[in-house]
XYZ file of C-alpha atoms in Angstrom:
682
model
C -41.966 3.926 -16.002
C -39.580 5.972 -18.144
C -41.130 9.296 -17.101
C -39.465 9.294 -13.685
C -35.869 8.640 -14.904
C -36.276 11.252 -17.623
C -37.460 13.859 -15.133
C -34.553 13.107 -12.816
C -32.073 13.310 -15.692
C -33.394 16.766 -16.499
C -33.054 17.826 -12.862
C -29.452 16.562 -12.761
C -28.519 18.554 -15.845
C -30.108 21.689 -14.422
C -28.290 21.262 -11.113
C -24.888 20.572 -12.623
C -25.189 23.284 -15.206
C -26.310 25.870 -12.704
C -23.320 25.189 -10.442
C -20.571 24.473 -12.957
C -21.109 27.105 -15.579
C -22.616 30.120 -13.822
C -19.270 31.899 -13.940
C -18.804 31.203 -17.640
C -22.209 32.267 -18.901
C -24.341 33.644 -16.075
C -26.840 35.273 -18.406
C -27.964 32.083 -20.120
C -31.216 30.434 -19.170
C -30.947 27.181 -17.219
C -33.199 25.584 -19.822
C -30.307 25.767 -22.281
C -27.903 23.834 -20.049
C -27.692 20.584 -21.987
C -25.190 17.762 -22.155
C -23.537 19.592 -25.064
C -22.798 22.468 -22.702
C -21.387 20.093 -20.097
C -19.170 18.421 -22.694
C -17.801 21.755 -23.920
C -16.826 22.794 -20.396
C -15.288 19.378 -19.710
C -13.136 19.600 -22.855
C -12.045 23.182 -22.110
C -11.297 22.456 -18.440
C -14.040 24.643 -16.909
C -16.211 21.837 -15.522
C -16.389 21.534 -11.720
C -17.902 19.068 -9.281
C -20.955 20.352 -7.369
C -20.388 21.010 -3.661
C -21.785 18.507 -1.155
C -24.277 20.969 0.350
C -25.678 21.622 -3.124
C -26.819 17.993 -3.344
C -28.592 17.789 0.021
C -32.036 18.557 -1.401
C -31.861 15.618 -3.813
C -32.503 11.950 -3.193
C -29.548 9.585 -2.909
C -30.006 8.102 -6.393
C -30.139 11.541 -8.011
C -27.168 12.920 -6.085
C -24.968 9.906 -6.846
C -25.903 9.997 -10.525
C -25.064 13.704 -10.725
C -21.647 13.245 -9.132
C -20.857 10.188 -11.296
C -21.728 12.001 -14.532
C -19.611 15.031 -13.696
C -16.694 12.796 -12.731
C -16.968 10.867 -16.018
C -16.962 14.120 -18.008
C -14.063 15.564 -15.970
C -11.884 12.517 -16.656
C -12.869 12.413 -20.328
C -12.129 16.134 -20.755
C -8.691 15.783 -19.168
C -7.753 12.778 -21.331
C -9.075 14.443 -24.501
C -6.893 17.500 -23.805
C -3.921 15.156 -23.389
C -4.747 13.573 -26.750
C -4.584 17.057 -28.275
C -1.423 17.922 -26.319
C -3.170 20.981 -24.858
C -3.506 22.408 -21.361
C -6.719 23.983 -20.103
C -4.866 27.291 -19.744
C -4.068 27.213 -23.497
C -7.784 26.929 -24.316
C -8.640 29.563 -21.707
C -6.252 32.076 -23.307
C -7.779 31.346 -26.721
C -11.330 31.928 -25.434
C -10.244 35.208 -23.831
C -9.110 36.461 -27.240
C -12.202 35.204 -29.070
C -15.943 35.500 -28.476
C -16.246 32.754 -25.835
C -20.057 32.689 -25.884
C -20.178 32.372 -29.679
C -17.485 29.652 -29.665
C -19.356 27.625 -27.067
C -22.745 27.904 -28.828
C -21.204 26.967 -32.155
C -19.576 23.898 -30.505
C -22.922 22.868 -28.986
C -24.727 23.311 -32.307
C -22.262 21.000 -34.052
C -22.750 18.348 -31.353
C -26.533 18.523 -31.815
C -26.076 17.879 -35.547
C -23.749 14.969 -34.754
C -26.398 13.368 -32.550
C -28.792 13.220 -35.533
C -26.530 10.874 -37.488
C -27.796 7.311 -37.704
C -24.481 5.458 -37.929
C -22.817 4.797 -34.585
C -19.343 5.351 -36.056
C -20.362 8.510 -37.933
C -21.932 9.854 -34.767
C -18.749 9.364 -32.709
C -16.465 10.586 -35.495
C -18.550 13.752 -35.772
C -17.978 14.423 -32.059
C -14.243 13.905 -32.567
C -14.129 16.254 -35.570
C -15.905 18.925 -33.521
C -13.296 18.648 -30.764
C -10.398 18.641 -33.253
C -11.768 21.767 -34.946
C -11.769 23.549 -31.578
C -8.245 22.340 -30.753
C -6.948 23.349 -34.207
C -8.249 26.859 -33.582
C -6.302 26.988 -30.322
C -3.099 25.542 -31.830
C -2.899 24.549 -35.520
C -1.719 20.978 -36.135
C 0.935 20.583 -38.804
C 1.224 16.820 -38.423
C 0.061 13.794 -36.428
C -3.632 14.596 -36.838
C -4.450 10.924 -37.402
C -2.983 9.865 -34.044
C -4.808 12.662 -32.224
C -8.038 11.701 -33.992
C -7.742 8.056 -32.890
C -6.889 9.047 -29.313
C -9.865 11.428 -28.973
C -12.215 8.881 -30.604
C -11.183 6.300 -28.012
C -11.794 8.650 -25.076
C -15.168 9.814 -26.437
C -16.281 6.190 -26.835
C -15.211 5.363 -23.259
C -17.096 8.371 -21.897
C -20.312 7.488 -23.765
C -20.178 3.899 -22.467
C -19.683 5.086 -18.879
C -22.503 7.646 -19.157
C -24.855 4.949 -20.451
C -23.866 2.675 -17.552
C -24.533 5.514 -15.099
C -28.024 5.976 -16.558
C -28.754 2.266 -16.110
C -27.499 2.439 -12.516
C -29.810 5.399 -11.886
C -32.814 3.487 -13.234
C -31.948 0.454 -11.079
C -31.457 2.648 -8.018
C -34.856 4.284 -8.513
C -36.533 0.923 -9.088
C -35.047 -0.533 -5.903
C -36.121 2.480 -3.865
C -39.785 1.958 -4.804
C -41.866 0.087 -2.143
C -42.584 -3.542 -3.006
C -46.312 -4.457 -3.331
C -47.725 -6.833 -0.737
C -49.469 -10.059 -1.865
C -53.277 -10.289 -1.742
C -54.735 -10.654 1.765
C -56.225 -14.055 0.912
C -52.970 -15.471 -0.413
C -51.526 -18.556 1.225
C -47.988 -17.341 0.480
C -46.235 -15.383 3.215
C -45.399 -11.754 2.324
C -41.829 -10.464 2.258
C -40.294 -9.639 5.677
C -41.328 -6.239 7.022
C -38.459 -4.944 9.146
C -38.145 -7.995 11.337
C -34.956 -8.015 13.380
C -34.278 -11.667 14.177
C -34.270 -15.100 12.585
C -36.269 -18.296 13.029
C -38.500 -19.445 15.876
C -37.607 -20.254 19.439
C -34.264 -18.465 19.847
C -34.667 -18.313 23.628
C -35.357 -22.008 24.148
C -33.353 -25.216 23.946
C -36.352 -27.382 23.083
C -38.269 -27.950 19.860
C -40.822 -25.118 19.443
C -44.428 -25.424 20.502
C -46.355 -26.254 17.351
C -49.467 -24.526 18.617
C -47.846 -21.103 18.842
C -46.719 -18.516 16.362
C -42.927 -18.071 16.221
C -41.565 -15.017 18.018
C -40.003 -12.563 15.569
C -39.501 -9.601 17.887
C -36.191 -10.568 19.473
C -33.305 -8.144 19.001
C -30.645 -9.799 21.196
C -29.545 -13.422 21.238
C -27.457 -15.037 23.978
C -24.659 -15.176 24.698
C -24.450 -11.391 24.903
C -20.831 -10.429 24.263
C -21.512 -6.881 25.498
C -19.724 -5.250 22.597
C -20.569 -4.017 19.139
C -17.173 -3.740 17.483
C -14.815 -6.578 18.252
C -13.035 -9.251 16.215
C -11.341 -12.359 17.612
C -8.867 -10.959 20.147
C -8.702 -9.266 23.558
C -9.157 -5.661 24.578
C -9.640 -4.420 21.069
C -12.239 -1.872 20.106
C -11.553 -2.117 16.414
C -13.814 -3.591 13.769
C -11.963 -6.098 11.605
C -9.678 -9.140 11.575
C -6.217 -9.490 10.028
C -5.950 -10.881 6.514
C -4.876 -9.939 3.029
C -6.664 -7.711 0.536
C -8.936 -6.157 3.121
C -9.251 -2.400 3.504
C -11.031 -2.613 6.863
C -9.797 -1.269 10.129
C -7.834 -3.488 12.494
C -4.774 -5.737 12.614
C -3.961 -8.693 14.856
C -2.877 -7.394 18.249
C -4.092 -6.206 21.632
C -4.880 -2.767 22.944
C -4.349 -1.110 19.616
C -6.795 1.401 18.219
C -5.027 1.758 14.879
C -6.549 0.849 11.563
C -4.848 -1.812 9.448
C -3.023 -5.157 9.317
C 0.388 -6.016 7.866
C 0.452 -7.072 4.224
C 1.606 -5.991 0.807
C -0.007 -3.519 -1.569
C -2.143 -1.973 1.113
C -2.219 1.743 1.785
C -3.756 1.337 5.218
C -2.235 2.477 8.476
C -0.880 -0.095 10.943
C 1.788 -2.791 11.121
C 2.055 -5.900 13.304
C 3.118 -4.863 16.812
C 1.928 -3.647 20.219
C 1.422 -0.251 21.756
C 2.355 1.609 18.636
C 0.438 4.612 17.442
C 2.367 4.877 14.218
C 0.860 4.488 10.784
C 2.345 1.814 8.532
C 3.546 -1.781 8.192
C 6.743 -3.145 6.651
C 6.574 -3.775 2.910
C 7.809 -2.538 -0.452
C 6.470 0.180 -2.725
C 4.567 1.872 0.047
C 4.987 5.527 0.914
C 3.398 5.152 4.330
C 5.043 5.815 7.666
C 5.910 3.009 10.099
C 8.263 0.037 10.401
C 7.956 -3.220 12.353
C 8.931 -2.635 15.993
C 7.671 -1.635 19.449
C 7.285 1.654 21.264
C 8.559 3.716 18.410
C 6.861 6.873 17.284
C 9.096 7.237 14.265
C 7.846 7.199 10.720
C 9.206 4.545 8.340
C 9.952 0.855 7.768
C 12.927 -0.859 6.121
C 12.644 -1.099 2.348
C 13.913 0.332 -0.926
C 12.622 3.144 -3.101
C 10.807 4.827 -0.257
C 11.262 8.473 0.668
C 9.817 8.079 4.148
C 11.675 8.475 7.418
C 12.337 5.528 9.757
C 14.467 2.381 9.907
C 13.911 -0.983 11.590
C 14.927 -0.805 15.253
C 13.725 -0.064 18.793
C 13.707 3.066 20.906
C 15.151 5.229 18.197
C 13.693 8.594 17.384
C 15.895 9.060 14.344
C 14.558 9.410 10.853
C 15.796 6.888 8.270
C 15.959 3.198 7.346
C 18.641 1.236 5.471
C 18.125 1.482 1.721
C 19.332 3.151 -1.474
C 18.384 6.417 -3.238
C 16.620 7.835 -0.250
C 17.038 11.464 0.745
C 15.987 10.889 4.343
C 18.193 11.048 7.425
C 18.903 7.920 9.484
C 20.764 4.602 9.245
C 20.026 1.153 10.653
C 21.233 0.902 14.252
C 20.229 1.404 17.876
C 20.568 4.361 20.211
C 22.148 6.579 17.617
C 21.033 10.142 17.107
C 23.137 10.625 14.000
C 21.685 11.411 10.618
C 22.421 8.974 7.792
C 22.167 5.345 6.651
C 24.409 3.296 4.330
C 23.282 3.665 0.728
C 23.915 5.402 -2.606
C 22.553 8.607 -4.089
C 21.725 10.136 -0.733
C 22.480 13.721 0.222
C 21.984 13.174 3.951
C 24.641 13.157 6.662
C 25.480 10.014 8.650
C 26.983 6.524 8.284
C 26.093 3.241 9.975
C 27.903 2.917 13.336
C 27.718 3.713 17.064
C 28.611 6.802 19.021
C 29.753 8.725 16.002
C 28.818 12.344 15.555
C 30.393 12.620 12.130
C 28.462 13.572 9.037
C 28.702 11.096 6.181
C 28.025 7.476 5.226
C 29.704 5.270 2.612
C 27.995 5.808 -0.732
C 28.133 7.561 -4.104
C 26.777 10.894 -5.320
C 26.746 12.494 -1.890
C 28.109 15.933 -1.095
C 28.259 15.392 2.669
C 31.389 15.164 4.803
C 32.229 11.922 6.611
C 33.288 8.348 5.834
C 32.298 5.125 7.565
C 34.543 4.668 10.635
C 35.002 5.651 14.302
C 36.283 8.827 15.962
C 37.263 10.438 12.723
C 36.834 14.153 12.240
C 37.855 14.115 8.605
C 35.667 15.524 5.874
C 35.005 13.038 3.122
C 33.748 9.483 2.535
C 34.400 7.075 -0.350
C 32.027 7.794 -3.224
C 31.704 9.230 -6.731
C 30.779 12.672 -8.025
C 31.930 14.467 -4.895
C 34.266 17.474 -4.833
C 35.046 17.289 -1.111
C 38.487 16.801 0.415
C 39.031 13.589 2.344
C 39.254 9.852 1.655
C 37.931 6.972 3.731
C 40.614 6.278 6.368
C 41.978 7.484 9.738
C 43.931 10.607 10.607
C 44.584 11.622 7.042
C 44.620 15.232 5.919
C 44.924 14.438 2.239
C 42.722 16.060 -0.358
C 40.751 13.621 -2.421
C 38.510 10.548 -2.116
C 37.797 7.721 -4.561
C 35.000 8.645 -6.948
C 34.110 9.325 -10.590
C 34.152 12.533 -12.613
C 36.737 14.211 -10.422
C 39.882 15.881 -11.774
C 41.643 16.261 -8.426
C 45.102 14.910 -7.649
C 45.013 12.409 -4.836
C 43.672 8.884 -4.398
C 42.405 7.415 -1.147
C 45.601 6.192 0.545
C 48.722 7.391 2.407
C 51.854 8.996 1.123
C 50.875 8.807 -2.488
C 51.738 11.619 -4.875
C 50.173 10.017 -7.903
C 47.774 11.871 -10.140
C 44.593 9.951 -10.679
C 41.647 8.562 -8.699
C 39.150 5.823 -9.552
C 36.306 7.125 -11.726
C 34.701 6.931 -15.190
C 35.999 8.162 -18.524
C 39.533 8.425 -17.275
C 42.547 6.951 -19.056
C 44.986 7.413 -16.191
C 47.108 4.645 -14.719
C 46.433 3.985 -11.051
C 43.515 2.683 -9.002
C 42.788 3.423 -5.354
C 44.962 1.041 -3.255
C 48.550 0.173 -2.245
C 51.182 -1.693 -4.087
C 49.173 -2.098 -7.241
C 50.772 -1.725 -10.659
C 47.580 -2.226 -12.627
C 46.452 0.163 -15.340
C 42.914 1.332 -14.880
C 40.453 2.831 -12.408
C 36.979 1.617 -11.459
C 34.297 2.765 -13.883
C 31.792 1.586 -16.533
C 32.286 0.853 -20.219
C 35.969 0.303 -19.749
C 37.838 -2.683 -21.151
C 40.861 -2.208 -18.923
C 41.833 -4.586 -16.163
C 40.895 -3.239 -12.782
C 38.444 -1.591 -10.379
C 34.944 -2.053 -9.001
C 32.084 -1.891 -11.491
C 29.201 -3.880 -12.976
C 29.435 -6.703 -15.486
C 33.185 -6.714 -15.287
C 35.254 -9.829 -14.669
C 38.440 -7.977 -13.755
C 40.377 -8.609 -10.578
C 40.613 -5.783 -8.048
C 38.289 -3.527 -6.022
C 38.919 -0.169 -4.368
C 40.418 -0.821 -0.888
C 43.632 -1.456 1.075
C 45.823 -4.455 1.650
C 43.471 -6.818 -0.063
C 44.521 -9.487 -2.523
C 40.997 -10.555 -3.369
C 39.512 -10.439 -6.843
C 36.375 -8.361 -7.155
C 34.752 -5.002 -6.341
C 31.336 -4.076 -4.997
C 28.549 -4.359 -7.560
C 25.534 -6.367 -8.712
C 25.286 -9.529 -10.784
C 28.935 -10.273 -10.283
C 30.259 -13.586 -9.046
C 33.655 -12.257 -7.988
C 35.004 -12.472 -4.466
C 35.607 -9.227 -2.581
C 33.670 -6.222 -1.225
C 34.837 -2.672 -0.554
C 36.369 -2.452 2.958
C 39.626 -2.658 4.964
C 41.655 -5.519 6.347
C 39.114 -8.114 5.389
C 39.970 -11.368 3.691
C 36.391 -12.377 3.087
C 34.993 -13.082 -0.345
C 32.059 -10.969 -1.417
C 30.746 -7.397 -1.773
C 27.382 -5.907 -0.891
C 24.755 -6.532 -3.559
C 21.678 -8.549 -4.525
C 21.300 -11.908 -6.194
C 24.787 -12.881 -5.237
C 25.665 -16.124 -3.509
C 29.056 -14.946 -2.266
C 30.027 -14.688 1.377
C 30.862 -11.255 2.765
C 29.104 -7.961 3.561
C 30.434 -4.404 3.616
C 31.985 -3.617 7.026
C 35.251 -3.595 9.026
C 37.097 -6.231 10.996
C 34.432 -8.829 10.470
C 35.166 -12.350 9.377
C 31.538 -13.279 8.952
C 30.104 -14.474 5.696
C 27.243 -12.462 4.256
C 26.195 -9.009 3.000
C 22.877 -7.209 3.349
C 20.490 -8.145 0.568
C 17.463 -10.217 -0.443
C 17.129 -13.674 -1.946
C 20.509 -14.675 -0.666
C 21.190 -17.909 1.158
C 24.462 -16.736 2.692
C 25.060 -16.367 6.413
C 25.832 -12.877 7.700
C 24.086 -9.513 8.083
C 25.513 -6.008 7.881
C 26.933 -5.073 11.317
C 30.052 -5.149 13.524
C 31.480 -7.778 15.836
C 28.664 -10.197 15.300
C 29.174 -13.865 14.606
C 25.540 -14.559 13.909
C 24.297 -15.999 10.661
C 21.809 -13.908 8.754
C 21.108 -10.489 7.214
C 17.916 -8.426 7.160
C 15.628 -9.426 4.315
C 12.538 -11.345 3.218
C 12.140 -14.813 1.760
C 15.366 -15.970 3.305
C 15.728 -19.198 5.229
C 18.878 -18.119 7.064
C 19.079 -17.557 10.802
C 19.928 -14.039 11.927
C 18.320 -10.583 11.924
C 19.962 -7.186 11.569
C 21.265 -6.196 15.028
C 24.280 -6.393 17.349
C 25.436 -8.893 19.940
C 22.488 -11.162 19.414
C 22.823 -14.892 19.024
C 19.195 -15.448 18.185
C 18.073 -17.164 15.031
C 15.779 -15.129 12.864
C 15.348 -11.775 11.094
C 12.252 -9.653 10.602
C 10.302 -10.753 7.556
C 7.299 -12.663 6.198
C 6.953 -16.180 4.855
C 9.967 -17.360 6.752
C 10.074 -20.584 8.711
C 13.062 -19.572 10.823
C 12.931 -19.008 14.567
C 13.695 -15.512 15.789
C 12.176 -12.022 15.565
C 13.951 -8.677 15.362
C 14.894 -7.712 18.960
C 17.539 -8.116 21.724
C 18.146 -10.754 24.316
C 15.174 -12.821 23.350
C 15.403 -16.563 23.014
C 11.863 -16.993 21.812
C 11.031 -18.737 18.594
C 9.060 -16.634 16.189
C 9.059 -13.293 14.343
C 6.116 -11.094 13.433
C 4.498 -12.343 10.242
C 1.700 -14.410 8.686
C 1.536 -17.914 7.283
C 4.155 -19.113 9.675
C 3.837 -22.269 11.722
C 6.525 -21.307 14.224
C 5.860 -20.768 17.917
C 6.523 -17.236 19.087
C 5.006 -13.795 18.565
C 6.824 -10.506 18.236
C 7.414 -9.239 21.797
C 9.863 -9.329 24.747
C 10.394 -11.793 27.568
C 7.543 -14.039 26.569
C 7.885 -17.798 26.467
C 4.415 -18.439 25.150
C 3.756 -20.407 21.999
C 1.816 -18.406 19.492
C 2.124 -15.218 17.441
C -0.623 -12.963 16.156
C -1.846 -14.411 12.879
C -4.283 -16.771 11.153
C -3.828 -20.269 9.806
C -1.791 -21.272 12.784
C -2.614 -24.265 14.942
C -0.420 -23.276 17.877
C -1.707 -22.623 21.389
C -0.977 -19.117 22.586
C -2.261 -15.611 21.905
C -0.040 -12.604 21.302
C 0.429 -10.614 24.520
C 2.899 -9.951 27.364
C 3.627 -12.051 30.437
C 1.118 -14.706 29.559
C 2.072 -18.354 29.841
C -1.315 -19.738 28.991
C -1.899 -22.116 26.128
C -5.050 -21.219 24.301
C -6.760 -18.333 22.568
C -10.426 -17.416 22.629
C -12.624 -20.375 21.654
C -16.366 -20.817 21.567
C -16.837 -24.324 22.959
C -19.772 -23.080 24.996
C -23.109 -24.705 25.666
C -24.898 -21.391 25.315
C -26.489 -20.019 22.222
C -24.426 -18.460 19.422
C -23.817 -14.731 19.079
C -26.514 -12.304 18.011
C -26.944 -12.572 14.248
C -27.766 -8.891 13.969
C -24.949 -7.630 16.218
C -21.530 -6.364 15.229
C -19.659 -9.027 17.191
C -18.205 -12.425 16.466
C -14.885 -13.972 15.520
C -14.620 -14.457 11.791
C -12.890 -13.237 8.655
C -14.287 -11.048 5.911
C -16.809 -9.112 7.966
C -15.953 -5.788 9.582
C -18.935 -4.849 11.735
C -21.428 -7.705 11.382
C -21.709 -11.301 12.526
C -22.583 -14.243 10.303
C -25.289 -13.515 7.773
C -28.899 -12.989 8.760
C -29.891 -16.368 7.442
C -32.661 -18.573 8.755
C -30.277 -21.079 10.323
C -30.191 -21.788 14.034
C -27.201 -21.244 16.315
C -23.818 -22.914 15.828
C -20.375 -23.263 17.582
C -20.785 -26.634 19.311
C -24.080 -25.536 20.749
C -26.525 -28.009 22.244
C -29.517 -25.907 21.220
C -31.594 -27.441 18.446
C -31.807 -25.570 15.171
C -33.908 -25.862 12.044
C -34.638 -24.174 8.758
C -37.685 -22.010 8.769
C -39.345 -19.333 6.732
C -39.668 -15.956 8.403
C -43.308 -14.963 8.671
C -44.601 -11.593 9.816
C -47.150 -12.244 12.555
C -49.256 -9.339 11.261
C -49.681 -10.660 7.747
C -51.985 -13.703 7.958
C -54.829 -15.129 10.011
C -54.932 -18.539 8.426
C -53.491 -20.601 11.271
C -49.974 -21.533 12.225
C -47.287 -22.983 10.007
C -47.634 -26.525 11.357
C -51.368 -26.674 10.435
C -50.531 -25.422 6.954
C -47.884 -28.102 6.578
C -50.324 -30.837 7.579
C -52.989 -29.501 5.192
C -50.506 -29.436 2.302
C -49.403 -33.018 2.996
C -53.044 -34.121 3.206
C -53.835 -32.572 -0.150
C -51.298 -34.873 -1.813
C -53.377 -37.990 -1.074
């Protein structure tokens, strides 16, 4: 049996060598293309994958084995070069100066000698020494040879193990592709199934089968016929998979959607939980995909941190950015605004978070743009650090400097002040950015003075006007004031803080915009609601204006309102929730689109019914061999092709049976055999 695998191995080497190394050494005979040659080209960076059309003439097992081996060698070669701190171009330049053919043949000869060594360790170490000798010729090592040796040894060992595993997989593949021998004609044992397409006897009857007949094994369709080949448990969907976690299949839980993925974490698929949206991504963290959680929006990004994508969480907005930090995109979190920037730090974009403003800058640090966070102001600078622009964050002021760090200008952010120092780092001046304050230090890090807004500092004043509170805007601080005007509230905008105020104007509410906070107010204007926009929060308000509803847009929340306007329904769009409303408009039904819920309504528009699709039918179960049926964990196939009878509250009798090919025996029917076997026991 070993002759066949050996022949196929030889064919694979010939194929790979002929395609990968023709340009390097076209004159060499294909008989000389050995694994040593492949390894040399992998280490030097000249190895290439064969093209797909070059594998068409080979069987599946051979083609897969060839591709796997080349991939293993490509990865090993790359990692070995990293161990030697070399690029492929460095080795290429060396070979251009030397005799490349001689260098390669000498390398191969050394590997052949290594293979003759009996000790496993000596064999591997010999391979490593051969590689190190080549690398030392390219760039001499003055130190650290021991570390490089250990690194290369580890990668060589990994590659050998993977190549051995690939060989075993090839042998198994070939063995499985061989036809299985049939039993002797006079055997009383039934042969293996031969391409039968249906299960046990009597699928088209509701009575016990006739014992004097041979079971019918030619059926290909079983009632009830659902007239579809690609549908999970919902309406009007042509997709091929149900909505759950850890599945890379192709459909989420909603109607009339031809997209390709459900809403969960750590998935790089392409659809979130909503209706009529052709966008490409759901709402979670650490994902660089392209769609947030809302309806009728063709924009391109959801609301989270550390993402460079392009859309925030709202409806009917064609803008391009969501509300988070360190994003270079271009849109903030609000409705009906065509402006160009959201409220965060380290962003070079151009718009703040408010309505009807055509200005060009939001409230954050490290931005070179030109507008602060307020209304109808044509000034040219917002309140942040590291900016050389010319305007502070207030109304109708033509002064020349805002409040930030690393700036040597001459004006702080307030009126009628001729002082000489603003609030930033590394400055020993004597005035912070506000009125009527005789304190002695500005807001920066690593300073033991007594004032200003920074991290890990227990001092007593932040950077704003007319405020007698006791703390600036930063993280991990339990002080009591955020950075804004005319507000007597008690907390700034950051995470992990249990204080009570967010960063905006004229608002007496009680919470800022962050996660894991049990406070009671989100980041917007003129709203007396009770919750900000984040996950894992049991509060009661989402991130929007003029809405008295009771829940924000996130998962694992038992609250009662989704992220939209004028809706008094009772549930947002997420999984594992026992609430009673799905994510859509004007619907008083009682169930959202997810699993593990015992409620009574499906997720669609204008439907006041009380039940989803159930199978309490008296007809037979779905076709076992079809691609239809409501279950989890199967994309295009119904329950397994077992030998069980129908199920789903069906009145049809079922039994366990052994599938028998009606062409394979002439020794009577199964019932006679059973009786004979029982008789032989007595």
